[in-house]
Short mmCIF file of C-alpha atoms in Angstrom, two decimals:
data_model
loop_
_atom_site.label_atom_id
_atom_site.label_comp_id
_atom_site.label_asym_id
_atom_site.label_seq_id
_atom_site.Cartn_x
_atom_site.Cartn_y
_atom_site.Cartn_z
CA MET A 1 36.97 21.73 -2.67
CA GLU A 2 37.08 24.59 -0.16
CA ASP A 3 37.01 27.19 -2.94
CA ILE A 4 33.85 25.84 -4.48
CA LEU A 5 31.96 26.06 -1.18
CA THR A 6 32.84 29.72 -0.65
CA TYR A 7 30.62 30.74 -3.55
CA GLY A 8 27.18 31.87 -2.43
CA PHE A 9 25.44 30.33 -5.45
CA MET A 10 27.09 26.98 -4.73
CA GLN A 11 26.01 27.06 -1.08
CA ARG A 12 22.44 27.85 -2.09
CA ALA A 13 22.45 25.11 -4.72
CA LEU A 14 23.81 22.53 -2.27
CA VAL A 15 21.32 23.35 0.48
CA ALA A 16 18.31 23.34 -1.86
CA GLY A 17 19.59 20.30 -3.76
CA ILE A 18 20.10 18.14 -0.67
CA PHE A 19 16.69 18.86 0.83
CA ILE A 20 14.86 18.43 -2.49
CA SER A 21 16.70 15.21 -3.32
CA VAL A 22 15.74 13.61 0.01
CA ALA A 23 12.07 14.56 -0.48
CA CYS A 24 12.16 13.12 -4.02
CA ALA A 25 13.79 9.87 -2.91
CA ILE A 26 11.44 9.13 -0.01
CA LEU A 27 8.31 10.00 -1.95
CA GLY A 28 9.62 8.12 -4.98
CA ILE A 29 9.83 4.83 -3.05
CA PHE A 30 6.09 4.88 -2.40
CA LEU A 31 5.34 5.85 -6.02
CA VAL A 32 7.59 3.14 -7.46
CA LEU A 33 6.23 0.42 -5.17
CA LYS A 34 2.64 1.48 -5.89
CA ARG A 35 3.49 1.24 -9.62
CA ASP A 36 2.55 4.90 -9.83
CA ALA A 37 5.89 6.28 -11.02
CA MET A 38 4.20 7.94 -14.02
CA LEU A 39 2.35 10.31 -11.69
CA GLY A 40 5.52 12.38 -11.28
CA HIS A 41 6.07 12.38 -15.02
CA GLY A 42 2.50 13.51 -15.71
CA LEU A 43 2.56 16.22 -13.06
CA SER A 44 5.83 17.59 -14.43
CA HIS A 45 4.04 18.25 -17.74
CA VAL A 46 1.19 19.91 -15.86
CA THR A 47 3.80 22.03 -14.08
CA PHE A 48 4.97 23.29 -17.47
CA GLY A 49 1.45 24.64 -18.01
CA GLY A 50 1.65 26.31 -14.58
CA VAL A 51 5.03 27.90 -15.31
CA ALA A 52 3.72 29.17 -18.66
CA LEU A 53 0.66 30.63 -16.94
CA GLY A 54 2.92 32.40 -14.44
CA LEU A 55 5.07 33.83 -17.23
CA PHE A 56 1.93 34.86 -19.14
CA LEU A 57 0.39 36.61 -16.11
CA GLY A 58 3.68 38.09 -14.95
CA VAL A 59 3.32 36.35 -11.55
CA LYS A 60 6.09 34.22 -9.97
CA PRO A 61 6.00 31.05 -12.13
CA LEU A 62 7.10 28.80 -9.23
CA LEU A 63 4.08 29.76 -7.13
CA VAL A 64 1.58 29.55 -10.01
CA ALA A 65 3.02 26.16 -10.99
CA LEU A 66 2.63 24.98 -7.39
CA VAL A 67 -1.06 25.90 -7.27
CA VAL A 68 -1.79 24.42 -10.72
CA ALA A 69 0.09 21.17 -9.95
CA VAL A 70 -1.63 20.63 -6.58
CA LEU A 71 -5.09 21.25 -8.07
CA CYS A 72 -4.41 18.92 -11.00
CA ALA A 73 -3.06 16.22 -8.67
CA LEU A 74 -6.32 16.31 -6.70
CA VAL A 75 -8.45 16.23 -9.86
CA ILE A 76 -6.42 13.28 -11.25
CA GLN A 77 -6.97 11.48 -7.96
CA LYS A 78 -10.73 12.12 -8.05
CA LEU A 79 -10.95 10.99 -11.67
CA ARG A 80 -9.23 7.74 -10.78
CA GLU A 81 -11.62 7.15 -7.89
CA LYS A 82 -14.93 8.33 -9.29
CA ALA A 83 -14.78 8.35 -13.09
CA GLY A 84 -13.51 4.79 -13.39
CA LEU A 85 -10.53 5.87 -15.50
CA TYR A 86 -7.40 3.75 -15.52
CA GLU A 87 -4.61 5.43 -13.53
CA ASP A 88 -2.36 6.13 -16.50
CA THR A 89 -5.31 7.39 -18.57
CA ALA A 90 -6.12 10.15 -16.05
CA ILE A 91 -2.42 11.08 -15.94
CA GLY A 92 -2.15 11.00 -19.74
CA ILE A 93 -5.13 13.32 -20.21
CA PHE A 94 -3.83 15.94 -17.77
CA SER A 95 -0.17 15.79 -18.72
CA SER A 96 -0.79 16.35 -22.42
CA THR A 97 -3.45 19.00 -21.83
CA GLY A 98 -1.16 20.82 -19.37
CA MET A 99 1.65 20.76 -21.88
CA ALA A 100 -0.65 21.95 -24.69
CA ILE A 101 -1.97 24.89 -22.66
CA GLY A 102 1.62 25.72 -21.69
CA ILE A 103 2.73 25.86 -25.33
CA ILE A 104 -0.21 28.14 -26.25
CA LEU A 105 0.43 30.51 -23.31
CA VAL A 106 4.18 30.69 -23.94
CA THR A 107 3.55 31.49 -27.60
CA LEU A 108 0.95 34.13 -26.72
CA SER A 109 3.22 35.77 -24.15
CA GLY A 110 6.23 35.65 -26.49
CA LYS A 111 8.41 34.41 -23.63
CA PHE A 112 10.11 31.46 -25.27
CA ASN A 113 13.38 32.60 -23.74
CA VAL A 114 16.17 31.77 -21.30
CA ASP A 115 13.74 31.97 -18.37
CA LEU A 116 11.59 29.21 -19.77
CA PHE A 117 14.64 27.15 -20.66
CA SER A 118 15.82 27.26 -17.04
CA TYR A 119 12.47 25.74 -16.00
CA LEU A 120 12.58 23.11 -18.71
CA PHE A 121 16.18 22.00 -18.16
CA GLY A 122 16.80 23.17 -14.59
CA ASN A 123 19.37 25.65 -13.41
CA ILE A 124 20.09 25.01 -9.78
CA LEU A 125 23.25 27.12 -9.84
CA ALA A 126 21.05 30.14 -10.55
CA ILE A 127 18.63 29.45 -7.70
CA GLU A 128 17.70 32.62 -5.79
CA ARG A 129 17.67 33.06 -2.03
CA PHE A 130 13.86 33.20 -1.76
CA GLU A 131 13.59 30.08 -3.93
CA VAL A 132 15.98 28.25 -1.59
CA VAL A 133 13.81 29.22 1.37
CA ILE A 134 10.63 28.02 -0.38
CA ALA A 135 12.32 24.82 -1.60
CA VAL A 136 13.75 23.92 1.82
CA PHE A 137 10.47 24.74 3.55
CA LEU A 138 8.42 22.65 1.11
CA ALA A 139 10.92 19.77 1.11
CA LEU A 140 10.84 19.70 4.91
CA ALA A 141 7.02 19.80 4.84
CA VAL A 142 6.95 16.84 2.42
CA ILE A 143 9.41 14.84 4.56
CA MET A 144 7.50 15.61 7.78
CA ILE A 145 4.10 14.73 6.32
CA ILE A 146 5.50 11.46 5.01
CA SER A 147 6.96 10.66 8.44
CA PHE A 148 3.60 11.36 10.10
CA PHE A 149 1.84 9.00 7.68
CA TYR A 150 4.81 6.66 7.25
CA GLN A 151 3.25 3.52 8.80
CA GLU A 152 -0.08 4.03 7.07
CA LEU A 153 1.54 4.69 3.69
CA LEU A 154 3.70 1.60 4.09
CA TYR A 155 0.66 -0.55 4.94
CA GLN A 156 -1.39 0.87 2.09
CA THR A 157 1.46 0.46 -0.41
CA PHE A 158 2.05 -3.15 0.62
CA ASP A 159 -1.56 -4.30 0.93
CA ALA A 160 -4.24 -1.66 0.32
CA GLU A 161 -7.19 -3.96 0.88
CA SER A 162 -6.06 -5.13 4.30
CA ALA A 163 -5.14 -1.56 5.21
CA ARG A 164 -8.80 -0.61 4.73
CA THR A 165 -9.84 -3.33 7.17
CA SER A 166 -7.52 -1.71 9.71
CA GLY A 167 -9.47 1.53 9.46
CA ILE A 168 -6.90 3.27 7.26
CA ARG A 169 -8.42 5.84 4.88
CA THR A 170 -6.71 4.73 1.69
CA GLY A 171 -8.47 7.27 -0.55
CA PHE A 172 -7.30 10.11 1.68
CA LEU A 173 -3.74 8.73 1.67
CA ASP A 174 -3.78 8.55 -2.14
CA ALA A 175 -4.78 12.22 -2.23
CA VAL A 176 -2.00 13.10 0.24
CA LEU A 177 0.54 11.26 -1.90
CA ALA A 178 -0.69 13.00 -5.07
CA VAL A 179 -0.44 16.46 -3.45
CA LEU A 180 3.03 15.72 -2.06
CA THR A 181 4.12 14.52 -5.51
CA SER A 182 2.92 17.76 -7.12
CA ILE A 183 4.80 19.85 -4.52
CA THR A 184 7.94 17.77 -4.98
CA VAL A 185 7.77 18.03 -8.76
CA VAL A 186 7.53 21.82 -8.55
CA ILE A 187 10.48 22.21 -6.20
CA GLY A 188 12.45 19.49 -8.01
CA MET A 189 12.11 21.37 -11.27
CA LYS A 190 14.65 23.93 -10.02
CA VAL A 191 17.20 21.14 -9.60
CA VAL A 192 16.84 19.13 -12.80
CA GLY A 193 14.10 20.91 -14.77
CA ILE A 194 10.61 19.94 -15.82
CA LEU A 195 11.89 17.47 -18.39
CA LEU A 196 13.97 15.46 -15.92
CA VAL A 197 12.26 15.93 -12.55
CA ALA A 198 10.40 12.61 -12.87
CA ALA A 199 13.81 10.92 -13.06
CA LEU A 200 14.72 12.29 -9.63
CA LEU A 201 11.52 10.74 -8.26
CA VAL A 202 12.08 7.35 -9.87
CA ILE A 203 15.76 6.48 -10.38
CA PRO A 204 17.22 6.94 -6.85
CA SER A 205 14.24 5.08 -5.38
CA ALA A 206 14.51 2.28 -7.92
CA ALA A 207 18.25 2.11 -7.16
CA GLY A 208 17.65 1.82 -3.39
CA LEU A 209 15.02 -0.85 -3.92
CA GLN A 210 17.58 -3.04 -5.70
CA ILE A 211 19.34 -3.97 -2.48
CA ALA A 212 17.10 -2.91 0.43
CA LYS A 213 15.72 -5.68 2.63
CA THR A 214 13.51 -3.47 4.76
CA PHE A 215 11.56 -0.32 4.02
CA ARG A 216 13.78 1.68 6.36
CA GLN A 217 16.85 0.55 4.41
CA ALA A 218 15.13 1.55 1.16
CA VAL A 219 14.54 5.06 2.52
CA ILE A 220 18.15 5.45 3.66
CA ILE A 221 19.80 4.01 0.53
CA SER A 222 17.54 5.90 -1.90
CA SER A 223 18.11 9.18 -0.06
CA GLY A 224 21.87 8.56 -0.16
CA VAL A 225 21.78 7.85 -3.91
CA SER A 226 19.67 10.95 -4.49
CA ILE A 227 21.89 13.29 -2.44
CA GLY A 228 25.05 11.81 -3.99
CA SER A 229 23.70 12.27 -7.52
CA VAL A 230 22.74 15.90 -6.95
CA ILE A 231 26.12 16.73 -5.38
CA ALA A 232 27.95 14.93 -8.19
CA GLY A 233 25.86 16.87 -10.69
CA LEU A 234 26.76 20.18 -9.04
CA PHE A 235 30.48 19.43 -8.90
CA THR A 236 30.69 18.28 -12.52
CA ALA A 237 28.76 21.38 -13.55
CA PHE A 238 31.24 23.56 -11.65
CA TYR A 239 34.49 21.93 -12.70
CA TRP A 240 33.71 20.67 -16.23
CA ASP A 241 31.04 23.11 -17.26
CA LEU A 242 28.51 20.35 -17.89
CA PRO A 243 24.76 20.80 -17.26
CA ALA A 244 24.03 19.91 -13.61
CA ALA A 245 20.59 18.45 -14.41
CA GLY A 246 21.89 16.03 -17.02
CA THR A 247 24.85 14.82 -14.96
CA THR A 248 22.67 14.41 -11.84
CA VAL A 249 20.33 12.05 -13.67
CA VAL A 250 23.15 10.18 -15.43
CA VAL A 251 24.98 9.65 -12.10
CA ALA A 252 21.74 8.35 -10.53
CA PHE A 253 21.31 6.00 -13.47
CA LEU A 254 24.88 4.67 -13.13
CA VAL A 255 24.31 4.00 -9.42
CA PHE A 256 21.06 2.23 -10.34
CA LEU A 257 23.02 0.00 -12.75
CA ALA A 258 25.67 -0.72 -10.09
CA LEU A 259 23.11 -1.64 -7.42
CA GLY A 260 21.16 -3.69 -9.96
CA THR A 261 24.35 -5.64 -10.61
CA VAL A 262 24.81 -6.18 -6.86
CA ARG A 263 21.30 -7.58 -6.72
CA ILE A 264 21.96 -10.01 -9.58
CA LEU A 265 25.24 -11.13 -7.99
CA ARG A 266 23.48 -11.66 -4.67
CA LYS A 267 20.79 -13.70 -6.35
CA ARG A 268 23.46 -15.91 -7.94
CA GLY A 269 25.19 -16.32 -4.60
CA VAL A 270 28.35 -14.47 -5.68
CA LEU A 271 27.79 -11.74 -3.07
CA GLU A 272 26.36 -11.97 0.45
CA MET B 1 -8.92 -12.90 23.42
CA GLY B 2 -12.43 -13.02 21.95
CA LEU B 3 -15.58 -11.40 23.24
CA PRO B 4 -17.66 -12.67 26.16
CA VAL B 5 -20.29 -15.13 24.93
CA SER B 6 -23.60 -13.40 24.22
CA ASN B 7 -26.59 -13.90 21.97
CA GLU B 8 -25.73 -10.73 20.00
CA PRO B 9 -24.38 -11.77 16.61
CA LEU B 10 -20.84 -10.56 15.89
CA VAL B 11 -21.76 -10.31 12.22
CA PHE B 12 -25.31 -9.55 11.11
CA VAL B 13 -26.10 -9.57 7.39
CA LYS B 14 -29.61 -8.72 6.20
CA ASN B 15 -30.95 -8.82 2.63
CA ILE B 16 -27.59 -8.18 0.98
CA SER B 17 -27.57 -7.96 -2.81
CA PHE B 18 -24.58 -7.06 -4.93
CA SER B 19 -23.82 -6.84 -8.65
CA PHE B 20 -20.86 -6.02 -10.86
CA GLY B 21 -22.52 -3.88 -13.55
CA SER B 22 -25.48 -5.87 -14.80
CA THR B 23 -24.13 -9.19 -13.47
CA LYS B 24 -25.79 -10.23 -10.24
CA VAL B 25 -23.27 -11.73 -7.83
CA LEU B 26 -25.21 -12.00 -4.58
CA GLU B 27 -28.94 -11.93 -3.98
CA ASP B 28 -30.82 -11.46 -0.72
CA ILE B 29 -28.25 -12.94 1.65
CA ASN B 30 -29.19 -13.20 5.32
CA LEU B 31 -26.66 -14.55 7.80
CA SER B 32 -25.63 -14.20 11.44
CA ILE B 33 -22.31 -15.23 12.95
CA THR B 34 -22.19 -15.64 16.72
CA THR B 35 -19.39 -15.73 19.28
CA GLY B 36 -17.24 -18.86 19.11
CA ASP B 37 -18.35 -19.92 15.62
CA PHE B 38 -15.82 -21.48 13.27
CA LEU B 39 -17.70 -20.89 10.03
CA ALA B 40 -16.59 -22.21 6.67
CA ILE B 41 -17.98 -20.40 3.64
CA ILE B 42 -18.01 -22.70 0.63
CA GLY B 43 -19.47 -22.65 -2.86
CA PRO B 44 -18.61 -23.28 -6.50
CA ASN B 45 -16.14 -21.02 -8.33
CA GLY B 46 -17.72 -17.63 -9.02
CA SER B 47 -20.41 -18.15 -6.38
CA GLY B 48 -19.60 -14.83 -4.67
CA LYS B 49 -17.67 -16.04 -1.61
CA THR B 50 -14.86 -13.49 -1.74
CA THR B 51 -17.29 -10.73 -2.74
CA PHE B 52 -19.42 -11.60 0.29
CA LEU B 53 -16.41 -11.40 2.61
CA LYS B 54 -15.38 -8.04 1.15
CA ILE B 55 -18.91 -6.73 1.66
CA ILE B 56 -18.89 -7.80 5.31
CA LEU B 57 -15.56 -5.96 5.75
CA GLY B 58 -16.81 -2.80 4.02
CA ILE B 59 -14.33 -3.12 1.12
CA LEU B 60 -17.24 -3.47 -1.36
CA GLU B 61 -20.60 -1.75 -1.00
CA PRO B 62 -23.82 -3.67 -1.76
CA TYR B 63 -26.66 -1.92 -3.58
CA LYS B 64 -29.10 -3.29 -1.04
CA GLY B 65 -29.04 -4.55 2.52
CA VAL B 66 -27.54 -3.99 5.95
CA ILE B 67 -24.28 -5.24 7.49
CA GLN B 68 -23.45 -4.90 11.15
CA LEU B 69 -20.08 -5.76 12.68
CA LEU B 70 -20.07 -6.10 16.47
CA GLY B 71 -23.44 -4.34 16.54
CA GLU B 72 -22.33 -1.33 14.43
CA ASP B 73 -23.17 -0.51 10.85
CA VAL B 74 -20.08 -1.37 8.78
CA LYS B 75 -20.16 2.09 7.12
CA SER B 76 -19.50 3.79 10.45
CA PHE B 77 -17.56 0.91 12.04
CA ARG B 78 -14.48 2.01 13.97
CA GLN B 79 -13.46 -0.99 16.11
CA TRP B 80 -11.11 -2.37 13.46
CA ASP B 81 -8.66 -3.55 16.13
CA LYS B 82 -11.22 -6.27 17.00
CA ILE B 83 -11.15 -7.57 13.42
CA GLY B 84 -8.40 -9.64 11.82
CA TYR B 85 -8.28 -10.24 8.06
CA VAL B 86 -6.07 -12.63 6.14
CA PRO B 87 -6.40 -12.06 2.39
CA GLN B 88 -5.64 -14.61 -0.28
CA LYS B 89 -2.31 -12.90 -0.59
CA ALA B 90 0.67 -15.19 -0.29
CA ILE B 91 0.49 -16.28 -3.90
CA ASN B 92 0.25 -12.66 -5.11
CA ILE B 93 2.93 -11.11 -2.90
CA ASP B 94 5.63 -9.02 -4.58
CA ALA B 95 8.73 -11.06 -3.70
CA PHE B 96 10.98 -8.00 -3.85
CA PHE B 97 8.88 -5.65 -1.74
CA PRO B 98 11.41 -4.41 0.84
CA VAL B 99 9.47 -5.15 3.97
CA SER B 100 10.54 -7.37 6.85
CA VAL B 101 8.36 -9.88 8.69
CA ARG B 102 8.43 -7.54 11.70
CA GLU B 103 7.24 -4.59 9.59
CA VAL B 104 4.33 -6.64 8.17
CA VAL B 105 3.15 -7.75 11.61
CA ALA B 106 3.51 -4.17 12.92
CA MET B 107 1.00 -3.04 10.25
CA GLY B 108 -1.70 -4.91 12.18
CA LEU B 109 -1.15 -2.68 15.21
CA LEU B 110 -2.11 0.50 13.35
CA SER B 111 -5.85 -0.07 13.81
CA LYS B 112 -5.32 0.45 17.54
CA LYS B 113 -3.48 3.74 17.22
CA ASP B 114 -4.58 7.33 16.84
CA PHE B 115 -2.85 9.79 14.49
CA PRO B 116 0.11 9.97 14.22
CA ARG B 117 0.27 6.18 14.22
CA PHE B 118 3.85 5.79 15.45
CA LEU B 119 5.09 2.46 16.78
CA ARG B 120 6.39 2.43 20.37
CA ARG B 121 9.01 0.29 22.04
CA ARG B 122 6.35 -1.75 23.90
CA ASP B 123 4.88 -2.76 20.53
CA GLU B 124 7.94 -4.95 19.93
CA LYS B 125 6.81 -7.32 22.68
CA VAL B 126 3.34 -7.67 21.15
CA ILE B 127 4.87 -8.31 17.71
CA ASP B 128 7.13 -11.00 19.23
CA GLN B 129 4.16 -12.67 20.91
CA ALA B 130 2.17 -12.78 17.66
CA LEU B 131 5.17 -14.25 15.81
CA GLU B 132 5.66 -16.82 18.56
CA GLN B 133 2.05 -17.96 18.11
CA VAL B 134 2.74 -18.76 14.47
CA ALA B 135 6.22 -20.13 15.24
CA LEU B 136 8.04 -17.50 13.19
CA LYS B 137 9.88 -15.44 15.79
CA ASP B 138 13.25 -16.40 14.35
CA PHE B 139 12.21 -14.98 10.98
CA LYS B 140 11.46 -11.50 12.35
CA THR B 141 14.17 -9.64 10.45
CA ARG B 142 13.82 -11.57 7.19
CA ARG B 143 12.32 -9.94 4.12
CA ILE B 144 8.85 -11.43 3.62
CA GLY B 145 9.61 -12.30 -0.01
CA GLU B 146 12.34 -14.70 1.17
CA LEU B 147 9.80 -16.89 3.02
CA SER B 148 7.87 -19.85 1.59
CA GLY B 149 4.15 -19.50 0.75
CA GLY B 150 3.12 -21.26 3.98
CA GLN B 151 5.41 -19.09 6.10
CA GLN B 152 4.14 -15.92 4.41
CA GLN B 153 0.58 -16.93 5.17
CA ARG B 154 1.54 -17.44 8.84
CA VAL B 155 3.01 -13.93 8.84
CA PHE B 156 -0.37 -12.63 7.63
CA ILE B 157 -2.06 -14.61 10.40
CA ALA B 158 0.34 -13.01 12.92
CA ARG B 159 -0.58 -9.58 11.54
CA ALA B 160 -4.27 -10.45 11.86
CA ILE B 161 -4.05 -11.69 15.46
CA VAL B 162 -1.53 -9.16 16.80
CA ASN B 163 -4.38 -7.12 18.31
CA GLN B 164 -6.03 -10.21 19.81
CA PRO B 165 -9.16 -9.74 17.68
CA SER B 166 -12.63 -11.11 18.37
CA LEU B 167 -13.24 -12.01 14.75
CA LEU B 168 -10.83 -13.46 12.22
CA PHE B 169 -11.67 -13.57 8.50
CA LEU B 170 -9.59 -15.68 6.13
CA ASP B 171 -9.97 -15.89 2.35
CA GLU B 172 -8.67 -19.21 1.02
CA PRO B 173 -5.56 -18.90 3.16
CA THR B 174 -4.00 -22.16 2.02
CA ALA B 175 -4.24 -21.66 -1.75
CA GLY B 176 -0.99 -22.85 -3.27
CA ILE B 177 0.27 -24.47 -0.05
CA ASP B 178 1.17 -28.17 0.25
CA ALA B 179 -1.05 -30.61 2.19
CA ALA B 180 1.28 -31.09 5.18
CA THR B 181 1.59 -27.33 5.72
CA GLN B 182 -2.18 -26.95 5.34
CA GLU B 183 -2.76 -29.45 8.14
CA LYS B 184 -0.46 -27.51 10.51
CA PHE B 185 -2.10 -24.27 9.45
CA TYR B 186 -5.64 -25.45 10.18
CA SER B 187 -4.51 -26.98 13.44
CA MET B 188 -3.29 -23.53 14.44
CA LEU B 189 -6.66 -22.03 13.46
CA GLY B 190 -8.37 -24.65 15.60
CA THR B 191 -6.27 -23.58 18.58
CA LEU B 192 -7.10 -19.91 17.97
CA ASN B 193 -10.81 -20.79 17.91
CA GLN B 194 -10.84 -23.20 20.85
CA ALA B 195 -8.14 -21.90 23.20
CA ASN B 196 -8.14 -18.21 22.34
CA LYS B 197 -11.92 -18.02 21.73
CA ILE B 198 -11.54 -16.20 18.43
CA THR B 199 -14.56 -16.46 16.14
CA ILE B 200 -13.34 -17.55 12.71
CA VAL B 201 -14.87 -17.08 9.26
CA LEU B 202 -13.03 -19.00 6.57
CA ILE B 203 -13.51 -19.20 2.82
CA THR B 204 -12.26 -22.56 1.64
CA HIS B 205 -12.41 -25.08 -1.15
CA ASP B 206 -11.28 -28.01 0.95
CA LEU B 207 -13.81 -29.06 3.55
CA GLY B 208 -12.03 -32.37 4.06
CA ILE B 209 -9.05 -30.97 5.89
CA ILE B 210 -11.07 -28.73 8.22
CA ASN B 211 -13.83 -31.24 8.79
CA ASN B 212 -12.86 -31.74 12.42
CA ARG B 213 -12.70 -28.08 13.23
CA VAL B 214 -15.56 -26.09 11.67
CA THR B 215 -18.73 -25.73 13.70
CA LYS B 216 -20.88 -24.24 10.96
CA ILE B 217 -20.98 -24.16 7.19
CA ALA B 218 -22.47 -21.58 4.84
CA CYS B 219 -22.86 -22.53 1.19
CA LEU B 220 -23.16 -19.73 -1.36
CA ASN B 221 -24.20 -19.87 -4.96
CA GLN B 222 -25.35 -16.31 -5.65
CA LYS B 223 -27.92 -17.03 -2.92
CA LEU B 224 -27.31 -18.58 0.47
CA VAL B 225 -28.05 -22.21 -0.34
CA PHE B 226 -27.28 -23.55 3.12
CA HIS B 227 -26.33 -22.29 6.56
CA GLY B 228 -26.16 -24.63 9.51
CA THR B 229 -24.14 -27.17 11.41
CA HIS B 230 -21.76 -29.68 9.89
CA GLU B 231 -24.18 -32.54 10.62
CA ASP B 232 -27.09 -30.81 8.89
CA PHE B 233 -24.80 -30.06 5.97
CA CYS B 234 -23.96 -33.74 5.52
CA ASN B 235 -27.65 -34.60 5.39
CA SER B 236 -28.38 -31.96 2.78
CA GLY B 237 -28.49 -33.73 -0.56
CA VAL B 238 -29.11 -30.54 -2.53
CA VAL B 239 -25.88 -28.99 -1.30
CA GLN B 240 -23.85 -32.14 -1.95
CA GLU B 241 -25.12 -32.23 -5.52
CA LEU B 242 -24.24 -28.56 -6.05
CA LEU B 243 -20.70 -29.02 -4.84
CA ARG B 244 -19.91 -32.35 -6.48
CA GLY B 245 -16.46 -32.23 -8.05
CA GLU B 246 -15.59 -28.80 -6.66
CA HIS B 247 -15.16 -29.65 -2.99
CA HIS B 248 -13.63 -32.55 -1.19
CA LEU B 249 -16.49 -33.54 1.10
CA VAL B 250 -15.95 -35.65 4.21
CA CYS B 251 -19.05 -36.35 6.27
CA HIS B 252 -17.66 -38.18 9.25
CA ARG B 253 -15.74 -36.83 12.19
CA HIS B 254 -12.74 -38.44 13.83
#
């Protein structure tokens, strides 16, 4: 155990992984309860377009992806509000278009290589120092913004109509949530990759929601599941040479199953 | 609680018209609600009652007309802490939403707070008082989904009155609740109106059970068919004919 932590790459992976996983878990609870879990999935596809654009232009893909994802999140939000599109329709249009543009750009740039694969499948063990700094900074920003709007987001998620009659700007909060989701997807892609980042937003939160009685409990349990899954993923990758992204998501899924079982047993009166 | 009695209407509605696409829902509605009123809004199914309430609260926007709440245009209205709203929610609540009774009541306090809307320790006392008023203090830490429909509706009442509002709006609050619980519920509303001087606007289908408590009745059927006192309502044959079979009408007071 001590040996593994003396490696610089492992330290960087742990620090980035823990911060990103907490941001994903907390944000994911709101998305899951708002029945908006597909937003993360859609934005991850858009992020692929952003990464491809970065590779095509020769600019840092992480930063280009961030800008593209935030802009698309805002446009999706506006389309939902103003164009009368169903929520999943707006997401579907942008996710597939983002993916399509990404494929064209990658083909044009001839960069269908290891670099792109690390974005698609994640490679947290190869995370660079500057990426750790950006990831930690953005994860902290997401967590802080959520804590500032925590009560309003909770009210809006539980009962949006009544929240409006309390003077809460629900449209603005939806936009905030969409932007935070896009940021989280971009930084989460370093941990589990574009293809699996939506899982990090949904599974730990869904797991926490199985047994939480209050919102605060949901935040704590989901964050714990998320951190535990990322650490488990890192350790299995180190010791058994398995892909960290895949094992992280599988561990989260197993915890989800376990907590789901606890919920069923509680419901049947077998457990307190 | 409540505002000092004055002739200024708390709610002023002028020439409101609303449609969903090409379907007209409300046409040229004019109505004033004054301090101390306990107004029941009634009407056949699809008559626009809930739509009307949502327009008053600024949730829906009419294509024509003016709405003023406490003397301010609803579009620029900011005194939301003086308004309480109880939606027709208990039957739609997500039973597994991880939120405690305390957390739900605390939501009502947000209208009084500036950004960032953090809760303070002193807020706990106010939450306790609101829960005491609806006799649910012992349920404070329970998840709301674990409560019965009637108890959940009382939690929403506690959330609506936690700021000691001047105006309380309720949209069919007893839908899906048994008769005995309804009686207790309306008795509590009567106390809020009489003792706490809260002006109440209530959408209901059952005039019988609130017969002793409402002071005014408004009957909607796309247009405002009737607005006046309970006595005038009982003498209005047109209204009785319109509502036959849809409302339980009782035209005598105990």
